[in-house]
Structures are given as structure tokens and as C-alpha cells.
Short mmCIF file of C-alpha atoms and ligand atoms in Angstrom, two decimals:
data_model
loop_
_atom_site.label_atom_id
_atom_site.label_comp_id
_atom_site.label_asym_id
_atom_site.label_seq_id
_atom_site.Cartn_x
_atom_site.Cartn_y
_atom_site.Cartn_z
CA MET Y 1 12.65 -9.71 21.54
CA ILE Y 2 12.08 -9.81 17.47
CA SER Y 3 8.85 -9.77 16.28
CA VAL Y 4 7.86 -11.04 12.53
CA VAL Y 5 4.42 -10.49 11.39
CA ILE Y 6 3.46 -12.45 8.35
CA PRO Y 7 -0.02 -11.70 6.72
CA ALA Y 8 -1.19 -14.65 4.78
CA TYR Y 9 -4.11 -14.87 2.41
CA ASN Y 10 -4.60 -18.61 0.90
CA GLU Y 11 -1.10 -19.40 1.44
CA THR Y 12 -1.25 -23.21 1.92
CA GLY Y 13 1.64 -24.88 1.28
CA ASN Y 14 3.70 -21.60 2.35
CA ILE Y 15 3.11 -21.53 5.76
CA ASN Y 16 5.62 -24.17 6.76
CA PRO Y 17 8.57 -23.48 4.85
CA ILE Y 18 8.21 -19.83 5.77
CA ALA Y 19 7.82 -20.48 9.48
CA GLN Y 20 10.86 -22.83 9.27
CA ARG Y 21 13.17 -20.72 7.51
CA VAL Y 22 12.33 -17.72 9.72
CA SER Y 23 12.86 -19.56 12.98
CA LYS Y 24 15.82 -20.79 11.57
CA VAL Y 25 17.32 -17.37 10.95
CA LEU Y 26 15.80 -15.99 14.27
CA GLU Y 27 17.03 -18.84 16.53
CA ASN Y 28 20.73 -17.49 16.92
CA LEU Y 29 19.24 -13.64 17.19
CA GLY Y 30 17.51 -14.16 20.29
CA PRO Y 31 14.25 -14.14 21.53
CA TYR Y 32 11.15 -14.00 18.91
CA GLU Y 33 7.87 -14.65 17.84
CA ILE Y 34 6.53 -15.03 14.97
CA ILE Y 35 2.92 -13.95 14.15
CA PHE Y 36 0.57 -15.06 11.16
CA VAL Y 37 -2.12 -12.87 10.48
CA ASP Y 38 -4.73 -14.90 8.42
CA ASP Y 39 -6.77 -12.65 6.30
CA GLY Y 40 -9.74 -14.59 5.90
CA SER Y 41 -8.19 -17.43 4.13
CA MET Y 42 -10.55 -19.74 2.48
CA ASP Y 43 -8.25 -22.68 2.21
CA GLY Y 44 -6.27 -24.69 4.74
CA THR Y 45 -3.94 -21.70 5.69
CA LEU Y 46 -5.36 -21.29 9.07
CA GLY Y 47 -5.10 -25.21 9.80
CA GLU Y 48 -1.52 -24.79 8.83
CA ILE Y 49 -0.89 -22.14 11.07
CA LYS Y 50 -2.72 -23.63 14.18
CA GLU Y 51 -0.77 -26.70 13.68
CA LEU Y 52 2.40 -24.90 14.03
CA ASN Y 53 1.02 -22.88 16.86
CA ALA Y 54 0.42 -26.30 19.00
CA LYS Y 55 3.59 -27.33 18.48
CA ASN Y 56 5.62 -24.06 18.97
CA LYS Y 57 4.38 -21.41 21.11
CA LYS Y 58 6.70 -18.72 19.70
CA ILE Y 59 4.50 -19.27 16.72
CA LYS Y 60 1.33 -16.78 17.14
CA PHE Y 61 -1.82 -16.02 15.02
CA ILE Y 62 -4.65 -13.73 14.53
CA SER Y 63 -7.40 -14.86 12.07
CA PHE Y 64 -9.80 -12.36 10.60
CA SER Y 65 -13.48 -12.69 10.28
CA ARG Y 66 -13.24 -12.23 6.71
CA ASN Y 67 -10.89 -10.97 3.87
CA PHE Y 68 -9.96 -7.51 4.99
CA GLY Y 69 -6.78 -6.84 2.63
CA HIS Y 70 -3.18 -6.93 2.82
CA GLN Y 71 -2.71 -3.57 4.54
CA LYS Y 72 -5.03 -4.23 7.50
CA ALA Y 73 -3.43 -7.62 8.17
CA LEU Y 74 -0.34 -5.61 8.58
CA LYS Y 75 -1.76 -3.33 10.91
CA ALA Y 76 -3.06 -6.23 12.99
CA GLY Y 77 0.02 -7.65 13.04
CA LEU Y 78 1.79 -4.37 14.19
CA ASP Y 79 -1.13 -3.29 16.68
CA HIS Y 80 -0.47 -7.03 18.49
CA ALA Y 81 3.25 -7.44 18.17
CA ARG Y 82 5.16 -7.17 21.56
CA GLY Y 83 8.97 -7.35 20.37
CA ASP Y 84 11.44 -4.73 20.77
CA CYS Y 85 11.35 -4.39 16.69
CA VAL Y 86 8.77 -5.70 14.48
CA ILE Y 87 9.63 -7.24 10.90
CA SER Y 88 6.88 -7.43 8.44
CA MET Y 89 7.11 -9.88 5.14
CA ASP Y 90 4.92 -11.85 2.97
CA ALA Y 91 4.07 -15.33 3.35
CA ASP Y 92 4.94 -16.55 0.03
CA LEU Y 93 8.90 -16.68 0.61
CA GLN Y 94 9.25 -13.78 -2.22
CA HIS Y 95 10.76 -11.78 0.65
CA PRO Y 96 13.91 -13.73 1.38
CA PRO Y 97 13.98 -14.99 5.48
CA GLU Y 98 17.93 -14.86 5.05
CA LEU Y 99 17.80 -10.88 4.86
CA LEU Y 100 16.26 -10.60 8.41
CA THR Y 101 20.06 -10.95 9.97
CA LYS Y 102 20.84 -8.01 7.78
CA LEU Y 103 17.77 -6.14 8.75
CA ILE Y 104 18.52 -6.63 12.72
CA GLU Y 105 22.24 -5.82 11.92
CA GLU Y 106 21.10 -2.34 10.85
CA TRP Y 107 18.54 -1.93 13.67
CA ARG Y 108 21.20 -2.61 16.00
CA LYS Y 109 23.42 -0.17 14.63
CA GLY Y 110 20.66 2.39 16.00
CA TYR Y 111 18.41 2.71 12.83
CA ASP Y 112 14.44 2.81 13.68
CA VAL Y 113 13.31 2.06 10.26
CA VAL Y 114 15.06 -0.56 7.91
CA TYR Y 115 13.03 -1.03 4.73
CA THR Y 116 13.96 -3.12 2.03
CA VAL Y 117 14.42 -2.03 -1.91
CA ARG Y 118 13.59 -4.56 -4.31
CA VAL Y 119 15.95 -5.26 -7.18
CA ASP Y 120 13.68 -7.06 -9.77
CA SER Y 121 14.57 -10.35 -10.57
CA ALA Y 122 14.67 -11.17 -14.32
CA ASP Y 123 11.17 -12.94 -14.12
CA THR Y 124 9.36 -9.84 -12.75
CA ALA Y 125 6.47 -9.39 -15.02
CA PHE Y 126 7.66 -6.24 -17.03
CA ILE Y 127 4.26 -4.67 -16.61
CA LYS Y 128 4.70 -4.86 -12.73
CA LYS Y 129 8.02 -3.42 -12.95
CA LEU Y 130 6.74 -0.63 -14.87
CA GLY Y 131 3.40 0.03 -12.83
CA SER Y 132 5.48 -0.01 -9.70
CA ARG Y 133 7.78 2.56 -11.14
CA LEU Y 134 5.24 4.96 -12.40
CA PHE Y 135 3.01 4.40 -9.30
CA TYR Y 136 6.21 5.68 -6.88
CA LYS Y 137 7.10 8.29 -9.18
CA ILE Y 138 3.65 9.57 -9.33
CA ILE Y 139 2.80 9.45 -5.69
CA ASN Y 140 6.21 11.06 -4.72
CA LEU Y 141 5.20 13.81 -7.33
CA LEU Y 142 1.55 14.46 -5.75
CA SER Y 143 2.07 14.02 -2.26
CA ASN Y 144 4.60 15.45 0.64
CA VAL Y 145 6.12 12.00 1.18
CA ASN Y 146 8.87 10.20 -0.43
CA ILE Y 147 8.27 6.70 -0.70
CA PRO Y 148 11.40 5.06 -2.07
CA LEU Y 149 11.24 3.15 -5.58
CA GLY Y 150 10.46 -0.24 -4.93
CA ALA Y 151 9.73 -0.28 -1.46
CA ALA Y 152 7.58 -3.27 -0.55
CA ASP Y 153 6.09 -4.32 2.87
CA PHE Y 154 9.10 -5.81 3.61
CA ARG Y 155 10.82 -3.87 6.59
CA LEU Y 156 11.74 -3.80 10.39
CA LEU Y 157 10.48 -1.00 12.59
CA ASP Y 158 11.89 -0.38 16.00
CA LYS Y 159 9.19 -0.56 18.64
CA LYS Y 160 8.85 3.45 19.07
CA VAL Y 161 7.97 3.49 15.32
CA VAL Y 162 5.36 0.82 15.73
CA ASP Y 163 3.90 2.62 18.65
CA GLU Y 164 3.23 5.73 16.32
CA VAL Y 165 1.75 3.44 13.52
CA LYS Y 166 -0.51 2.03 16.14
CA LYS Y 167 -2.27 5.29 16.60
CA PHE Y 168 -3.16 5.70 12.96
CA GLN Y 169 -6.94 4.56 13.18
CA GLU Y 170 -7.65 5.07 9.41
CA ASN Y 171 -9.44 2.86 7.29
CA TRP Y 172 -7.53 3.56 4.21
CA LEU Y 173 -4.23 2.40 5.65
CA PHE Y 174 -1.12 2.77 3.21
CA ILE Y 175 1.73 1.41 5.58
CA ARG Y 176 4.34 2.47 3.19
CA GLY Y 177 3.22 5.84 3.27
CA ILE Y 178 2.69 6.15 6.74
CA VAL Y 179 6.14 4.77 7.35
CA ALA Y 180 7.84 7.39 5.23
CA TRP Y 181 5.77 10.23 6.52
CA ILE Y 182 6.57 9.00 10.09
CA GLY Y 183 10.44 10.06 9.89
CA PHE Y 184 13.02 8.86 12.29
CA ASN Y 185 16.40 7.18 11.41
CA GLN Y 186 15.67 5.31 8.30
CA THR Y 187 17.67 3.17 6.38
CA SER Y 188 17.70 0.48 3.29
CA VAL Y 189 19.09 -2.76 2.20
CA GLU Y 190 18.48 -4.23 -1.05
CA TYR Y 191 17.38 -7.72 -2.15
CA VAL Y 192 16.33 -9.80 -4.98
CA VAL Y 193 12.62 -10.99 -5.02
CA ASN Y 194 12.24 -14.67 -5.55
CA SER Y 195 9.19 -15.61 -7.62
CA ARG Y 196 6.42 -17.36 -6.13
CA THR Y 197 6.62 -21.17 -5.84
CA GLN Y 198 3.16 -21.58 -4.24
CA GLY Y 199 -0.04 -20.28 -5.18
CA ARG Y 200 -1.02 -17.01 -7.09
CA THR Y 201 -0.46 -13.39 -6.55
CA LYS Y 202 -3.39 -11.96 -4.80
CA TYR Y 203 -2.56 -8.35 -6.41
CA SER Y 204 -4.07 -8.56 -9.79
CA ALA Y 205 -3.89 -5.43 -11.62
CA SER Y 206 -7.31 -4.09 -10.45
CA ARG Y 207 -6.17 -4.32 -6.93
CA MET Y 208 -2.95 -2.55 -7.46
CA LEU Y 209 -4.69 0.09 -9.17
CA ALA Y 210 -6.93 0.30 -6.08
CA LEU Y 211 -3.87 0.49 -3.72
CA ALA Y 212 -2.49 3.01 -5.97
CA ILE Y 213 -5.36 5.05 -6.05
CA ASP Y 214 -5.48 4.82 -1.87
CA GLY Y 215 -1.92 5.61 -1.83
CA ILE Y 216 -2.39 8.71 -3.69
CA THR Y 217 -5.55 10.09 -1.85
CA SER Y 218 -4.62 9.15 1.44
CA PHE Y 219 -1.37 11.48 1.11
CA SER Y 220 -2.28 14.10 -1.06
CA ILE Y 221 -5.19 16.43 -2.09
CA LEU Y 222 -3.23 17.75 -5.24
CA PRO Y 223 -5.77 15.87 -7.29
CA LEU Y 224 -8.39 18.03 -5.99
CA ARG Y 225 -6.43 21.15 -6.70
CA ILE Y 226 -5.42 19.77 -10.15
CA SER Y 227 -9.35 19.86 -10.98
CA ILE Y 228 -9.41 23.55 -9.74
CA ILE Y 229 -6.51 24.27 -12.15
CA LEU Y 230 -8.14 22.77 -15.00
CA GLY Y 231 -11.08 24.42 -14.40
CA LEU Y 232 -9.54 27.58 -14.40
CA THR Y 233 -7.60 27.13 -17.53
CA PHE Y 234 -10.44 26.23 -19.49
CA SER Y 235 -12.55 28.99 -18.09
CA LEU Y 236 -10.06 31.28 -19.25
CA GLY Y 237 -9.46 29.75 -22.56
CA SER Y 238 -13.39 29.82 -23.12
CA PHE Y 239 -13.57 33.46 -22.26
CA PHE Y 240 -11.24 34.46 -24.87
CA TYR Y 241 -13.08 32.04 -27.23
CA SER Y 242 -16.28 33.49 -26.76
CA ILE Y 243 -15.18 37.30 -27.14
CA TYR Y 244 -14.14 35.82 -30.58
CA ALA Y 245 -17.39 34.13 -30.92
CA ILE Y 246 -19.36 37.22 -30.19
CA TYR Y 247 -16.94 39.06 -32.55
CA ALA Y 248 -17.65 36.65 -35.27
CA LYS Y 249 -21.11 36.69 -35.08
CA VAL Y 250 -21.53 40.43 -34.87
CA PHE Y 251 -19.02 41.44 -37.93
CA SER Y 252 -19.42 38.35 -40.16
CA LYS Y 253 -22.27 36.41 -41.85
CA ALA Y 254 -20.92 32.98 -42.00
CA VAL Y 255 -21.16 31.60 -38.36
CA ILE Y 256 -23.32 28.13 -38.93
CA ARG Y 257 -20.18 26.24 -39.47
CA GLY Y 258 -18.21 24.83 -36.49
CA TRP Y 259 -19.75 21.50 -35.88
CA THR Y 260 -16.94 19.74 -35.23
CA SER Y 261 -15.32 22.13 -32.97
CA ILE Y 262 -18.31 22.33 -30.70
CA LEU Y 263 -18.58 18.63 -30.73
CA LEU Y 264 -15.08 18.24 -29.62
CA SER Y 265 -15.02 20.84 -26.95
CA VAL Y 266 -18.38 19.58 -25.42
CA LEU Y 267 -16.93 15.78 -25.27
CA PHE Y 268 -13.49 17.11 -23.88
CA LEU Y 269 -14.72 19.53 -21.37
CA GLY Y 270 -17.54 16.72 -20.56
CA GLY Y 271 -14.68 14.24 -19.78
CA ILE Y 272 -12.68 16.65 -17.67
CA GLN Y 273 -16.05 17.37 -15.56
CA LEU Y 274 -16.71 13.75 -14.99
CA ILE Y 275 -13.09 13.00 -13.91
CA SER Y 276 -13.19 16.21 -11.77
CA LEU Y 277 -16.31 14.89 -10.00
CA GLY Y 278 -15.10 11.84 -9.80
CA VAL Y 279 -11.92 12.87 -8.01
CA ILE Y 280 -14.19 14.81 -5.54
CA GLY Y 281 -16.50 11.66 -5.13
CA GLU Y 282 -13.50 9.60 -4.27
CA TYR Y 283 -12.48 11.95 -1.44
CA LEU Y 284 -15.91 12.51 -0.37
CA GLY Y 285 -16.70 8.75 -0.21
CA LYS Y 286 -13.55 8.33 1.89
CA MET Y 287 -14.78 10.74 4.19
CA PHE Y 288 -18.03 9.05 4.30
CA ILE Y 289 -16.63 5.98 5.28
CA GLU Y 290 -13.86 7.42 7.44
CA ILE Y 291 -16.56 9.47 9.57
CA LYS Y 292 -18.33 6.17 10.92
CA ASN Y 293 -15.05 5.42 12.53
CA ARG Y 294 -15.70 1.66 11.87
CA PRO Y 295 -13.01 -0.73 13.36
CA ALA Y 296 -10.21 -1.38 10.41
CA TYR Y 297 -10.52 -5.12 10.98
CA ILE Y 298 -12.40 -7.65 13.11
CA ILE Y 299 -10.41 -10.63 14.82
CA LYS Y 300 -12.30 -14.07 14.77
CA GLU Y 301 -9.77 -15.99 17.08
CA LYS Y 302 -6.14 -15.14 18.17
CA ASP Y 303 -3.55 -16.78 20.27
CA LEU Y 304 -0.88 -14.35 21.20
N1 LIG N 401 -2.15 -10.90 1.45
C1 LIG N 401 -3.36 -10.60 2.64
N2 LIG N 401 -4.65 -10.21 2.37
C2 LIG N 401 -4.69 -9.89 1.10
C3 LIG N 401 -3.83 -10.24 -0.15
C4 LIG N 401 -2.74 -10.82 0.07
O1 LIG N 401 -2.65 -10.66 3.84
O2 LIG N 401 -5.94 -9.72 0.63
C5 LIG N 401 -0.91 -11.24 1.79
C6 LIG N 401 -0.54 -12.42 0.92
O3 LIG N 401 -0.62 -13.65 1.56
C7 LIG N 401 1.02 -12.30 0.83
C8 LIG N 401 1.25 -10.89 0.89
O4 LIG N 401 -0.08 -10.07 1.47
O5 LIG N 401 1.55 -12.84 2.28
C9 LIG N 401 1.65 -10.11 -0.42
O6 LIG N 401 0.68 -10.69 -1.38
P1 LIG N 401 1.06 -11.19 -2.78
O7 LIG N 401 2.21 -12.08 -2.71
O8 LIG N 401 -0.12 -11.85 -3.44
O9 LIG N 401 1.41 -10.09 -3.44
P2 LIG N 401 2.58 -9.82 -4.51
O10 LIG N 401 3.85 -10.34 -3.88
O11 LIG N 401 2.30 -10.47 -5.63
O12 LIG N 401 2.67 -8.52 -4.89
MG1 LIG N 402 3.96 -12.18 -3.41
#
């Protein structure tokens, strides 16, 4: 059996078309289930899903008690899918359902993870393209996972990989990173992103930045080390500078001038200190939340 997991947050107007197109593709490929994960939508999304569910038992759903975020919706889908492979994709038709045939083909060849690499369409916002490239460069530089450039949460996982992902009980899920970290036989296929026809993107610049910070901090402690290196560098610099300052004080008379250099170094070092504190705080905060061991999401209703 093939499972398809589709997280949906305020996606009225997209539910019917995606269900139709995915079913059409899967019809010829064997038994399947489509699991919609309603991430606390505030519009008619859940209603549309339930309507489909009433007509077609292959269409199942999980509904969260509130909005928990895309990554957690995906995790819930993976946790509940029963297929021999699980495909995750967006609800907004940006991920072409017709590509599923190709994903499944690769899986049947024996690959355990078939991820997709986005070839940007002409109308992808320049800033999003740039941001995404920069993000993957930085995260791959900082952490010991190697996430393919342009990888999105559109991929196929074999049951054995899904079983491993299920074991991750962390609150800050960054599934892209986890999948890269897990290993197994991986391969990729390329696709061109469609533009969104219904609704608006839920990933605003600030949400993308939050995802980027989560991605980096959940896979790397290098930012903490960078604070240490910066601290060491500046201590060493100030050590030599203090030798000079003492020398100047003892052997020359004119040492009052230098307001600019003092102001600049105080401001600069203050900035570095605040950044380092913030980095430590980020990790500490995550430990604080993680240590409480709260559930990653809460289900209000489901039909699986
Ligand atoms: N999504 C979700 N919860 C959220 C935000 C988004 O389940 O809090 C879903 C959304 O419905 C869509 C997918 O995640 O199916 C990707 O979101 P979107 O298309 O807004 O992101 P983009 O493609 O613009 O990066
Ligand atoms: Mg989208």
C-alpha cells in the first residue's frame, strides 16, 4: 500500500483538486490511502476534507486541536500512515501529483528515500530563491548533515525509514534534516514547482527565518563554538592592545585622545556579546522546552 500525507492549513479550494489528481495517479499503482492532516485550519478546509472522507474511505484525515505548524503536521502523518511507502506533499498543488509515478518507480527499483529537488520556475520570487540557496549553504556548512539544495518536504520514504522517523520525539522537528541524517539508499528526482493558484503562502519571511534557525540549531552546535572562537580572538586582540595601552600610558604624555576607538570597541564588543548570549539562549530555551517532554502535537479528531 502507498500512503500519501498532505498537511493542510487554510487550504480551501485546494483540497478537492489535490485529492482528485492524487487519486487519479494512484488508481493505477495499487492500493493507497491519502491522509490529510488539518493543521488547525480556520477556514473550510476540514469541512472539505470530511466531505471527501465521507464519500471515499481511502481519504483519511487527522485534525489538530490548533495550528502546530507544517513540520508537526507532517510528523503526525508519518506517525499514522500504514503504507509500505509514504509520500509527503503540499496541499497547494505546487508539488505536481503526476510526479508520484516517478517517485514510486524509483522506490520499486529499491531506493528507500526518493526526495525531490526543485527546479525553480520563472515566477518564484527572487528573494525566496536566494534565501533558500543561502539557507542550505549555511546549514550544510554548519552541521554534519548534507541537505540537498532545493529539497522540499515532497518525498517518498520507505516504511523502514518512516519507522525510524517515528522514533524522533523532539519538539523542533526539521524533517528535511532528519531524513538526510538517517541515511539509507537515497536518490532524487527533479521537478518544476507550480505556482500557487488558491490561497496564500503560509511561509512568510519571518516563518522561513524561524524554520532556518530551527534547522540550524537542531543539527549543529557550531554557533556555540563560533561564540567561543570569537571570544578567544577578541581576548587575544585586547591582550596585545592592553600591552600597548600600558606602554603608552607609562612612556608618553598624550593619552587622553581616543574617544572614537573606545566607543567603537565598546559598541562592537557589546554587539558580539549580545549575539553570543542570544545564541546560548536559543539553545538553552530549546533544552527548556524539550526537557518538559510535551507532545509535539494534539489531535482533536481523526478518521484513519
Ligand atoms: N502548512 C501547514 N501548517 C502551517 C503552514 C503550512 O500544514 O502552519 C502546509 C500548507 O497547507 C501547505 C504546506 O504546509 O500544504 C506548505 O505551505 P506553503 O505552501 O504555504 O509553503 P510554500 O510552498 O509557500 O513554501
Ligand atoms: Mg506552497
